[in-house]
Every structure is written in C-alpha cells, then in structure tokens.
Coordinates of N, CA and C in Angstrom, one line a residue:
Chain N
X222 N 90.3 46.3 144.9 CA 90.8 46.1 145.9 C 91.0 47.8 145.6
X223 N 90.2 49.2 146.9 CA 90.1 50.2 146.5 C 91.5 50.9 147.3
X224 N 92.4 50.5 148.6 CA 93.0 51.1 149.2 C 92.7 51.9 149.9
X225 N 93.0 53.5 150.0 CA 92.9 53.9 150.6 C 91.2 55.0 150.4
X226 N 90.4 55.1 151.2 CA 88.9 55.7 150.4 C 88.8 57.2 151.4
X227 N 89.1 57.6 150.8 CA 88.1 59.6 151.9 C 87.2 59.9 151.3
X228 N 86.3 60.4 151.5 CA 84.8 61.1 151.8 C 84.6 62.6 152.6
X229 N 84.1 63.8 152.3 CA 83.7 63.5 150.3 C 85.3 64.0 149.8
X230 N 85.0 64.7 148.4 CA 86.0 64.9 148.4 C 86.3 66.4 148.3
X231 N 85.3 67.1 148.2 CA 85.5 68.9 148.6 C 83.9 69.2 150.0
X232 N 84.1 70.0 150.6 CA 83.4 70.8 151.4 C 83.7 71.8 151.2
X233 N 82.4 72.8 151.6 CA 82.5 74.8 152.2 C 82.2 74.6 153.6
X234 N 82.5 74.7 154.4 CA 82.1 74.8 155.4 C 81.6 76.8 156.2
X235 N 80.8 77.1 156.4 CA 80.8 78.4 157.0 C 81.3 78.0 158.8
X236 N 82.1 79.1 159.7 CA 83.4 78.8 160.5 C 81.7 78.6 161.1
X237 N 82.5 77.8 162.4 CA 82.2 77.2 163.4 C 80.7 76.4 162.9
X238 N 81.1 76.1 161.8 CA 79.9 74.6 162.4 C 80.9 73.7 162.1
X239 N 80.4 72.5 162.0 CA 81.1 71.0 162.2 C 80.8 70.3 161.8
X240 N 81.5 69.0 161.4 CA 82.3 67.9 160.0 C 82.8 67.0 160.3
X241 N 82.7 65.9 159.3 CA 83.2 64.8 159.8 C 84.3 64.3 158.2
X242 N 85.4 63.8 157.9 CA 86.2 63.8 157.5 C 85.9 62.5 157.2
X243 N 86.0 61.0 156.9 CA 85.7 59.9 156.6 C 86.5 59.1 156.6
X244 N 87.8 57.9 156.3 CA 88.1 57.7 156.0 C 88.6 56.1 156.1
X245 N 89.2 55.1 155.0 CA 88.6 53.6 155.2 C 89.6 53.0 154.2
X246 N 90.3 51.7 155.1 CA 91.3 51.2 153.8 C 90.9 49.9 154.3
X247 N 91.4 49.5 153.5 CA 91.2 47.8 153.1 C 92.1 46.9 152.7
X248 N 93.3 47.2 153.3 CA 94.6 46.6 153.4 C 95.2 46.2 154.6
X249 N 94.3 45.9 155.1 CA 94.3 45.2 156.4 C 95.7 45.9 157.7
X250 N 96.1 47.3 157.4 CA 97.1 47.9 158.5 C 96.3 48.5 160.1
X251 N 97.6 48.4 160.3 CA 96.8 48.4 162.0 C 97.7 50.2 162.1
X252 N 98.6 51.2 161.4 CA 98.6 52.1 161.7 C 97.3 52.9 160.2
X253 N 97.0 54.5 161.0 CA 96.6 54.7 160.5 C 96.9 56.2 160.5
X254 N 96.7 57.7 159.7 CA 97.2 59.0 160.1 C 96.2 59.9 159.1
X255 N 96.1 61.1 159.9 CA 95.3 62.2 159.3 C 96.8 63.5 159.0
X256 N 96.9 64.1 157.4 CA 97.7 64.7 157.6 C 96.6 66.3 156.8
X257 N 97.5 67.3 157.6 CA 96.8 68.1 155.8 C 98.0 69.0 155.6
X258 N 97.8 69.1 153.7 CA 98.6 70.6 153.4 C 98.4 71.4 152.5
X259 N 99.0 72.0 153.4 CA 99.0 73.6 153.2 C 100.5 73.9 151.8
X260 N 100.4 75.2 151.1 CA 101.0 75.3 150.0 C 102.2 75.5 150.8
X261 N 103.2 75.4 150.6 CA 104.8 76.2 151.1 C 104.7 75.3 152.7
X262 N 104.3 74.4 153.3 CA 104.5 74.0 154.6 C 105.0 72.9 154.5
X263 N 104.5 71.8 153.3 CA 104.6 69.9 153.1 C 102.7 69.4 154.0
X264 N 103.1 68.3 154.7 CA 102.3 68.1 154.9 C 102.9 68.0 156.1
X265 N 101.8 68.0 157.0 CA 101.9 68.2 158.8 C 100.8 66.9 159.2
X266 N 101.1 66.6 160.2 CA 100.8 65.4 161.0 C 99.5 66.0 162.3
X267 N 98.2 65.7 161.8 CA 97.4 66.1 162.3 C 97.3 64.9 163.9
X268 N 96.5 64.0 163.6 CA 96.2 62.5 164.4 C 97.0 61.4 164.1
X269 N 96.9 60.1 165.0 CA 97.5 59.0 164.4 C 96.7 58.4 165.2
X270 N 97.1 56.7 164.7 CA 96.5 55.7 165.7 C 96.9 54.5 165.4
X271 N 97.9 54.0 166.2 CA 98.7 53.1 165.9 C 98.4 52.0 165.5
X272 N 97.0 51.5 166.7 CA 96.4 50.7 166.2 C 94.5 50.5 166.6
X273 N 93.7 49.9 166.3 CA 92.8 50.0 166.9 C 92.1 50.1 168.0
X274 N 91.6 51.0 168.5 CA 91.3 52.1 169.7 C 92.4 52.3 170.2
X275 N 93.6 53.4 169.6 CA 94.3 53.9 170.0 C 94.2 54.9 169.0
X276 N 94.2 56.4 169.8 CA 95.2 57.7 169.0 C 95.7 58.1 170.0
X277 N 96.7 59.6 169.3 CA 97.1 60.1 169.6 C 97.6 61.6 168.4
X278 N 97.9 62.7 169.4 CA 98.3 63.9 168.4 C 99.5 63.6 167.7
X279 N 99.3 65.0 166.9 CA 100.4 64.7 165.9 C 101.3 65.9 166.4
X280 N 101.9 67.1 165.2 CA 102.5 68.4 165.2 C 101.0 68.6 165.5
X281 N 99.9 69.0 164.6 CA 98.6 70.3 164.6 C 96.9 69.6 164.7
X282 N 97.1 69.0 166.3 CA 96.0 68.6 166.3 C 94.6 69.8 167.1
X283 N 95.5 70.8 167.2 CA 94.4 71.5 168.1 C 93.0 72.0 167.1
X284 N 92.0 71.6 167.9 CA 90.7 71.9 166.7 C 90.1 70.9 166.2
X285 N 90.6 69.7 166.4 CA 90.1 68.5 165.8 C 90.0 67.1 166.9
X286 N 89.2 66.4 166.5 CA 89.2 65.0 167.1 C 89.0 64.0 166.1
X287 N 89.2 62.6 166.3 CA 89.7 62.0 165.9 C 88.7 60.6 166.0
X288 N 88.4 59.6 166.2 CA 87.6 58.1 166.7 C 88.3 56.8 164.7
X289 N 89.1 56.5 166.4 CA 89.2 55.4 165.2 C 88.3 53.5 165.7
X290 N 87.1 54.2 164.5 CA 86.1 53.1 164.4 C 86.4 51.4 164.9
X291 N 87.5 51.5 163.9 CA 87.7 49.9 163.9 C 89.1 49.6 163.2
X292 N 89.3 48.4 163.0 CA 90.8 48.7 161.8 C 90.5 48.4 160.7
X293 N 89.7 49.1 159.9 CA 89.1 50.2 158.8 C 89.1 50.9 159.4
X294 N 88.7 51.9 159.7 CA 88.6 53.6 159.8 C 88.9 54.3 160.9
X295 N 89.3 55.4 160.5 CA 89.7 56.5 161.0 C 89.0 58.0 160.3
X296 N 88.0 58.6 161.5 CA 87.7 59.3 161.1 C 88.5 61.0 161.9
X297 N 87.9 62.0 160.6 CA 88.2 62.9 161.7 C 87.5 64.0 162.3
X298 N 87.4 64.3 162.8 CA 85.6 65.8 163.3 C 86.9 67.3 163.7
X299 N 85.9 67.9 163.0 CA 86.2 69.4 163.5 C 85.7 70.0 163.8
X300 N 85.3 70.2 165.3 CA 83.8 70.3 166.2 C 83.4 72.1 165.9
X301 N 83.8 73.4 165.4 CA 84.5 74.4 165.4 C 84.7 74.6 164.2
X302 N 84.2 74.9 163.0 CA 85.7 75.6 161.8 C 85.9 76.4 161.6
X303 N 87.5 76.5 161.7 CA 87.7 78.4 161.9 C 87.9 78.6 160.8
X304 N 88.2 79.6 159.4 CA 89.2 79.7 158.4 C 90.6 79.7 158.2
X305 N 91.6 79.1 160.0 CA 92.7 78.7 160.2 C 92.9 77.1 159.3
X306 N 91.6 76.4 158.8 CA 91.4 75.1 159.6 C 91.0 75.1 157.3
X307 N 90.8 76.2 156.6 CA 91.1 75.9 154.8 C 92.0 75.0 154.6
X308 N 92.1 73.8 153.9 CA 93.5 73.0 154.0 C 92.7 72.1 153.2
X309 N 94.0 71.3 152.5 CA 93.6 69.8 151.7 C 93.8 68.5 152.9
X310 N 93.1 67.8 153.0 CA 92.8 66.4 154.7 C 93.3 65.2 153.9
X311 N 94.5 65.1 154.0 CA 94.9 63.2 153.6 C 94.3 62.6 154.8
X312 N 94.6 60.7 154.8 CA 94.2 59.9 155.5 C 95.3 58.9 154.9
X313 N 96.3 58.4 155.5 CA 96.5 57.7 154.8 C 96.8 56.0 156.0
X314 N 97.3 55.6 155.4 CA 98.0 53.7 156.3 C 99.5 53.7 155.8
X315 N 100.1 53.2 156.8 CA 101.0 52.1 156.2 C 101.7 51.2 156.9
X316 N 102.6 50.7 156.0 CA 102.8 48.9 156.8 C 104.2 49.2 156.0
X317 N 105.2 48.9 156.7 CA 106.7 48.5 156.2 C 107.2 49.4 155.6
X318 N 106.7 50.4 156.8 CA 107.6 52.1 156.4 C 107.2 53.1 155.3
X319 N 106.4 52.8 154.0 CA 105.9 52.6 152.8 C 104.3 53.4 153.1
X320 N 104.3 54.5 152.8 CA 102.7 55.2 153.5 C 102.1 55.3 152.2
X321 N 100.4 54.7 152.3 CA 99.8 54.6 151.3 C 98.5 55.5 151.5
X322 N 98.4 56.9 150.7 CA 97.0 58.2 151.2 C 96.2 57.8 150.6
X323 N 94.8 58.7 150.4 CA 93.7 58.7 149.9 C 94.0 60.0 149.4
X324 N 92.6 60.3 148.2 CA 93.0 60.9 147.8 C 92.8 62.3 148.0
X325 N 92.7 62.6 149.2 CA 92.4 63.6 149.9 C 90.5 64.4 149.6
X326 N 90.7 65.4 150.6 CA 89.5 66.0 151.0 C 90.1 68.0 150.6
X327 N 89.3 68.5 149.6 CA 90.1 70.4 149.7 C 88.5 70.7 150.5
X328 N 88.8 71.2 151.9 CA 87.9 72.1 152.3 C 87.6 73.8 152.8
X329 N 87.2 73.8 152.7 CA 87.4 75.3 152.7 C 86.7 75.9 153.9
X330 N 87.1 76.9 154.7 CA 86.3 76.6 155.7 C 85.9 78.7 155.4
X331 N 84.8 79.3 155.5 CA 84.6 81.1 154.8 C 84.1 81.6 156.3
Chain R
X199 N 115.0 69.4 165.8 CA 113.6 69.5 164.8 C 114.2 68.9 163.5
X200 N 113.6 68.5 163.0 CA 114.2 67.7 161.7 C 113.2 69.1 161.3
X201 N 114.0 69.7 159.4 CA 113.6 70.2 158.7 C 114.2 69.6 157.1
X202 N 113.4 69.8 156.2 CA 113.4 68.8 155.4 C 113.3 70.1 153.6
X203 N 114.4 70.2 153.0 CA 114.1 71.1 152.6 C 114.6 70.3 151.0
X204 N 112.8 70.8 149.9 CA 113.6 70.4 148.3 C 113.7 72.0 147.6
X205 N 114.3 71.6 146.3 CA 114.9 72.8 146.1 C 115.4 72.7 144.6
X206 N 114.9 73.0 143.7 CA 114.4 74.5 143.4 C 112.9 74.1 143.7
X207 N 111.3 74.6 144.3 CA 110.6 74.5 144.4 C 109.9 73.8 142.8
X208 N 110.4 74.8 142.1 CA 109.9 73.9 140.2 C 110.5 74.4 139.4
X209 N 110.6 72.9 138.4 CA 111.0 72.2 137.3 C 110.9 72.8 135.9
X210 N 111.0 73.1 135.2 CA 110.6 73.1 133.4 C 111.7 72.4 132.5
X211 N 111.4 70.8 132.1 CA 112.3 70.3 131.3 C 112.0 70.0 130.1
X212 N 112.8 69.9 129.2 CA 112.1 69.0 128.0 C 112.4 68.0 127.7
X213 N 110.8 67.2 127.1 CA 111.0 65.9 127.2 C 112.2 65.1 126.6
X214 N 112.6 63.9 126.9 CA 114.0 63.6 127.0 C 114.8 63.4 127.5
X215 N 114.7 64.5 128.6 CA 116.1 64.9 128.9 C 115.9 64.1 130.8
X216 N 117.1 63.6 131.3 CA 117.6 63.1 132.1 C 117.7 64.0 133.7
X217 N 116.3 63.7 135.0 CA 116.7 65.1 135.5 C 117.1 64.8 137.0
X218 N 117.5 65.4 137.5 CA 118.0 65.5 139.1 C 116.8 66.3 140.1
X219 N 116.3 65.7 141.1 CA 115.3 66.3 141.5 C 115.8 66.0 143.6
X220 N 116.3 66.9 144.1 CA 116.9 67.3 145.3 C 116.4 67.0 146.5
X221 N 117.1 66.8 147.8 CA 116.2 66.9 149.1 C 117.2 66.9 149.8
X222 N 116.8 67.5 151.2 CA 117.9 68.2 151.6 C 118.2 67.7 153.1
X223 N 117.8 67.6 153.9 CA 117.7 66.9 155.6 C 118.6 67.7 156.0
X224 N 118.1 68.3 158.1 CA 119.3 68.2 158.7 C 119.7 67.7 159.9
X225 N 118.6 66.4 160.0 CA 119.0 65.7 161.6 C 119.4 64.2 161.1
X226 N 120.7 64.0 160.3 CA 121.0 62.6 160.0 C 120.9 61.6 160.2
X227 N 120.3 62.1 161.9 CA 119.6 60.6 162.5 C 118.3 60.1 162.0
X228 N 118.2 59.3 160.3 CA 117.1 58.7 160.3 C 117.4 57.5 159.8
X229 N 116.2 56.9 160.4 CA 115.9 55.9 159.7 C 115.5 55.0 158.1
X230 N 115.1 56.2 157.8 CA 114.4 56.0 156.1 C 114.3 57.3 155.6
X231 N 114.2 56.9 154.1 CA 113.3 58.2 153.4 C 112.6 57.7 152.0
X232 N 111.6 58.5 152.3 CA 110.9 58.0 151.3 C 110.8 59.2 149.7
X233 N 110.6 58.6 148.8 CA 109.9 60.3 147.7 C 109.0 59.7 146.9
X234 N 107.4 60.2 147.0 CA 106.4 60.3 146.5 C 106.5 61.1 145.4
X235 N 105.1 61.0 145.0 CA 104.3 61.4 143.6 C 103.2 62.1 144.0
X236 N 103.2 62.7 143.3 CA 101.5 64.0 143.7 C 101.5 64.3 142.2
X237 N 99.8 63.6 141.7 CA 99.4 64.7 140.3 C 98.3 65.7 141.3
X238 N 97.9 66.5 140.4 CA 97.1 67.8 141.4 C 95.6 67.2 140.8
X239 N 95.2 67.4 142.7 CA 94.0 66.7 143.2 C 93.8 65.5 143.2
X240 N 95.0 65.3 143.7 CA 95.5 63.1 144.4 C 96.0 63.4 145.0
X241 N 95.7 62.0 146.3 CA 96.9 62.0 147.1 C 98.4 61.4 146.8
X242 N 99.2 61.4 147.6 CA 100.5 60.4 146.9 C 100.6 59.5 146.8
X243 N 101.5 59.1 146.2 CA 101.9 57.7 145.9 C 103.4 57.6 145.5
X244 N 103.5 56.6 147.3 CA 105.0 56.1 147.1 C 105.8 55.6 145.9
X245 N 106.8 56.0 145.6 CA 107.4 55.9 144.8 C 108.9 55.1 145.0
X246 N 109.6 55.3 146.1 CA 110.6 54.6 146.7 C 111.0 55.1 148.0
X247 N 111.4 53.8 148.2 CA 111.5 53.5 150.4 C 113.0 53.4 150.7
X248 N 114.1 54.2 151.0 CA 115.2 54.3 151.3 C 115.7 53.5 152.3
X249 N 116.5 52.4 153.3 CA 115.9 53.0 154.3 C 117.5 53.3 154.7
X250 N 118.4 53.5 156.3 CA 119.0 54.7 156.3 C 120.3 52.8 155.9
X251 N 120.3 52.4 155.7 CA 121.6 51.0 155.7 C 122.1 51.1 154.1
X252 N 120.6 51.3 153.7 CA 120.8 51.3 152.3 C 121.6 52.9 151.7
X253 N 121.9 52.8 150.6 CA 122.8 53.9 149.2 C 121.7 54.4 148.4
X254 N 121.1 53.2 148.1 CA 119.7 53.6 146.9 C 119.0 52.4 146.3
X255 N 118.3 53.4 145.9 CA 116.8 52.4 145.4 C 116.5 52.6 143.7
X256 N 115.8 52.1 142.5 CA 115.6 51.5 141.6 C 114.6 51.1 141.1
X257 N 113.5 51.7 140.4 CA 112.3 51.6 139.4 C 111.8 52.2 138.7
X258 N 112.3 51.1 137.9 CA 112.0 51.6 136.6 C 113.0 52.5 136.0
X259 N 112.6 54.1 135.6 CA 113.2 55.0 135.0 C 113.6 55.6 136.4
X260 N 113.2 55.6 137.8 CA 113.5 56.5 139.0 C 115.2 55.8 139.7
X261 N 116.1 56.5 140.0 CA 116.6 56.1 140.7 C 117.1 56.9 141.9
X262 N 116.6 56.5 143.7 CA 117.1 57.5 144.8 C 118.6 57.3 145.3
X263 N 119.1 57.9 145.3 CA 120.0 57.9 146.0 C 120.1 58.7 147.8
X264 N 120.6 57.6 149.1 CA 120.5 58.7 149.9 C 122.2 59.1 150.7
X265 N 122.1 59.7 151.0 CA 124.1 60.2 151.4 C 123.6 60.6 152.8
X266 N 123.9 60.1 153.8 CA 123.4 59.9 155.4 C 124.1 61.2 156.0
X267 N 125.2 61.0 155.8 CA 126.2 61.8 156.5 C 126.2 63.1 155.8
X268 N 125.9 63.7 154.5 CA 125.8 65.2 154.0 C 124.3 65.9 153.8
X269 N 123.6 64.6 154.4 CA 121.5 65.1 154.7 C 121.2 65.6 153.0
X270 N 121.5 64.3 152.4 CA 121.1 64.4 150.9 C 120.8 63.7 150.3
X271 N 119.6 63.8 149.7 CA 118.6 62.5 148.6 C 118.6 63.1 147.5
X272 N 118.9 62.5 146.8 CA 118.4 62.9 145.0 C 116.9 61.7 144.5
X273 N 116.6 62.2 143.5 CA 115.7 61.3 142.7 C 116.0 61.6 141.4
X274 N 116.7 60.7 141.0 CA 117.1 60.5 139.7 C 116.3 60.3 138.0
X275 N 115.8 61.2 137.6 CA 114.9 60.7 135.9 C 115.4 60.7 134.8
X276 N 115.4 59.0 134.4 CA 116.0 58.9 133.1 C 114.6 59.1 132.5
X277 N 115.3 59.5 130.9 CA 114.8 60.0 129.7 C 113.3 60.0 130.1
X278 N 112.9 61.7 130.6 CA 111.5 62.4 131.2 C 110.8 62.4 130.2
X279 N 109.6 61.8 130.5 CA 108.3 61.6 129.7 C 107.3 62.8 129.9
X280 N 106.4 63.4 129.2 CA 105.7 64.0 129.7 C 104.5 64.1 130.9
X281 N 104.6 62.1 130.8 CA 103.2 61.9 132.1 C 104.2 61.9 133.2
X282 N 105.6 62.7 133.6 CA 106.2 62.2 134.8 C 105.3 63.6 135.7
X283 N 105.5 64.5 134.5 CA 104.6 66.2 134.9 C 103.7 65.8 136.6
X284 N 104.7 66.2 137.6 CA 103.4 66.0 139.3 C 104.6 66.8 140.0
X285 N 103.9 66.9 141.0 CA 104.9 66.5 141.8 C 105.2 66.4 143.0
X286 N 107.0 65.8 143.1 CA 108.1 64.9 143.6 C 108.6 65.6 145.5
X287 N 107.2 64.7 145.9 CA 107.8 64.9 148.1 C 109.0 64.2 148.4
X288 N 109.5 64.7 148.8 CA 110.5 63.6 149.8 C 109.8 63.6 151.0
X289 N 110.6 62.9 151.5 CA 110.2 62.7 153.7 C 110.3 61.6 154.5
X290 N 111.3 61.8 155.1 CA 112.8 61.8 156.4 C 111.3 60.8 157.4
X291 N 112.2 59.8 157.7 CA 111.4 59.2 159.1 C 112.5 58.7 159.8
X292 N 112.3 58.8 160.7 CA 112.5 58.7 162.1 C 112.8 57.5 163.3
X293 N 111.0 56.7 163.2 CA 111.5 56.0 163.7 C 110.7 54.7 162.2
X294 N 110.6 53.6 162.7 CA 110.6 51.9 162.1 C 109.1 51.8 162.1
X295 N 108.4 51.9 160.9 CA 107.5 51.2 160.6 C 105.5 52.5 161.2
X296 N 106.7 53.5 160.8 CA 105.6 54.4 161.4 C 105.8 56.0 161.4
X297 N 104.3 56.7 160.8 CA 105.0 57.6 160.2 C 104.9 59.0 161.8
X298 N 104.7 58.6 162.6 CA 104.7 59.6 163.6 C 105.7 60.5 163.5
X299 N 107.0 59.8 162.9 CA 107.8 60.9 163.2 C 108.9 61.0 161.9
X300 N 107.7 61.3 160.7 CA 107.9 61.9 159.3 C 107.6 63.0 158.8
X301 N 109.0 63.6 158.2 CA 108.7 65.3 158.4 C 109.2 65.8 156.5
X302 N 108.0 66.5 156.1 CA 108.0 66.0 154.4 C 108.6 67.4 154.3
X303 N 108.9 67.1 152.7 CA 109.6 68.4 152.4 C 108.4 69.0 151.5
X304 N 108.2 70.2 150.5 CA 106.7 71.5 150.4 C 107.4 70.6 148.8
X305 N 108.5 69.6 148.3 CA 107.6 69.4 147.1 C 108.7 70.3 145.9
X306 N 108.5 69.2 144.6 CA 109.1 70.5 143.4 C 108.4 69.9 142.9
X307 N 108.0 71.0 141.9 CA 106.3 70.4 141.0 C 107.7 70.9 139.5
X308 N 107.4 69.9 138.9 CA 108.3 69.4 137.8 C 107.0 69.7 136.5
X309 N 107.7 70.0 135.6 CA 106.4 70.0 133.7 C 107.4 69.5 133.3
X310 N 107.3 68.4 132.6 CA 108.0 67.8 131.2 C 107.7 68.1 130.5
X311 N 107.8 69.1 129.1 CA 107.0 69.5 128.0 C 108.0 68.9 127.1
X312 N 106.6 68.2 126.1 CA 106.8 67.6 124.9 C 107.4 68.4 123.9

C-alpha cells in the first residue's frame, strides 16, 4: 500500500517552461489537494478536488491548473513557470479529517 | 482570517527530557486540530487529530491537548529520543472532513540531542 505517490521528486525549470506534477493515491479517498510549502509561511492550498470530476481554487491558485483524471490521480500543471513558483509542492488526500501527504516535489525555477 | 502560530520556531533538548510544543490560533470557531511531523525532504505525517469537542488525544509517548476558548493546543512528548527530531506542525480546520479551510502553522523544528 503506497499511500500518496508524487513524481518527480526534484525538478529544475527555466522561466517560461511548463511542467506537470503527478499525484496518485491508492486509498480510495474522494478528496485530494495540492499545497505549496515555503519557508516561514506554512503550507498554502493551491487547488483541491472534493471528488472525481470536480476541482476548485484554494488560497494561491494563480499560475497553476489542475486535472482530476480519475479518483486516483490529481495533477498540477505550471503553464509558464516563474521564479515565484520555486517551492516544495505536496499532494495530499483526506479521510475523516486526517490528511495523508505525498513525499513532495522540490521545484526550482531559474 | 484564521492565523496559526507556533513558538518557538526551533527547540533543542537533551535526550530523555519531556517537552511541550505550542500552537496558538486566533479564531476559536474550529472543527478540529491536527498535529503533524515532517522529516527533512519528506511529506507530513499525521500524528494526532483532535475534534473540537475533545480536550485531548494520546498516541504512545505523544499527548495533544486542545483549549478552544484560549486558542491553544499543546503537543507533549514524553521521554524524548533522537528519533523524535523533526519539524512539528499544527493545522486548524474549520470544516468537517475537508482540508479546504485548514490553516497550518509554520512549525517548530525539534532537535533531541543524544
């Protein structure tokens, strides 16, 4: 049972490049989330999906798009990366109020 | 807007010591509070979840308490070990079963010295 799996673990982009962060969970959870973690700022919610086929903006959605491909998978796309998007990104799913996190993607935008 | 504060940002203690980590929040209208552990380069692991109707939760050497009226939660770690070294974060939730309105603190980095 892998839990929440994220790929890639590390990525370096140049300003303006695009990329997709992949996330999959095998716990049959309905709700999935994308967060970013920056020093001194805690975790901030980018987008979430309450169930398959639905997505909604979180606190910091600008510059990102998401796709809930099926119940297992929830991807995050950066269409035109900016240095301000340098961060650690976490995918999570939730059941009965308890969050389960992936191991994160460390993204640097130069 | 809910604000969650964890002070101190970093803490070092000798092995074997009992310790308390603090979490304070500004809006007492919470549904639950969760404590997480984060190891370097890893994701967050949920340690304890306290519902707003509860006063405390225990798991092994960990005990989390909640005082909604004063806007405070504490995480008590008994007989600390070097393996407890990690960053501990708290998160306050406003809605049931959803992370939509979950507000995280910035964490306390704990180092337990052998």
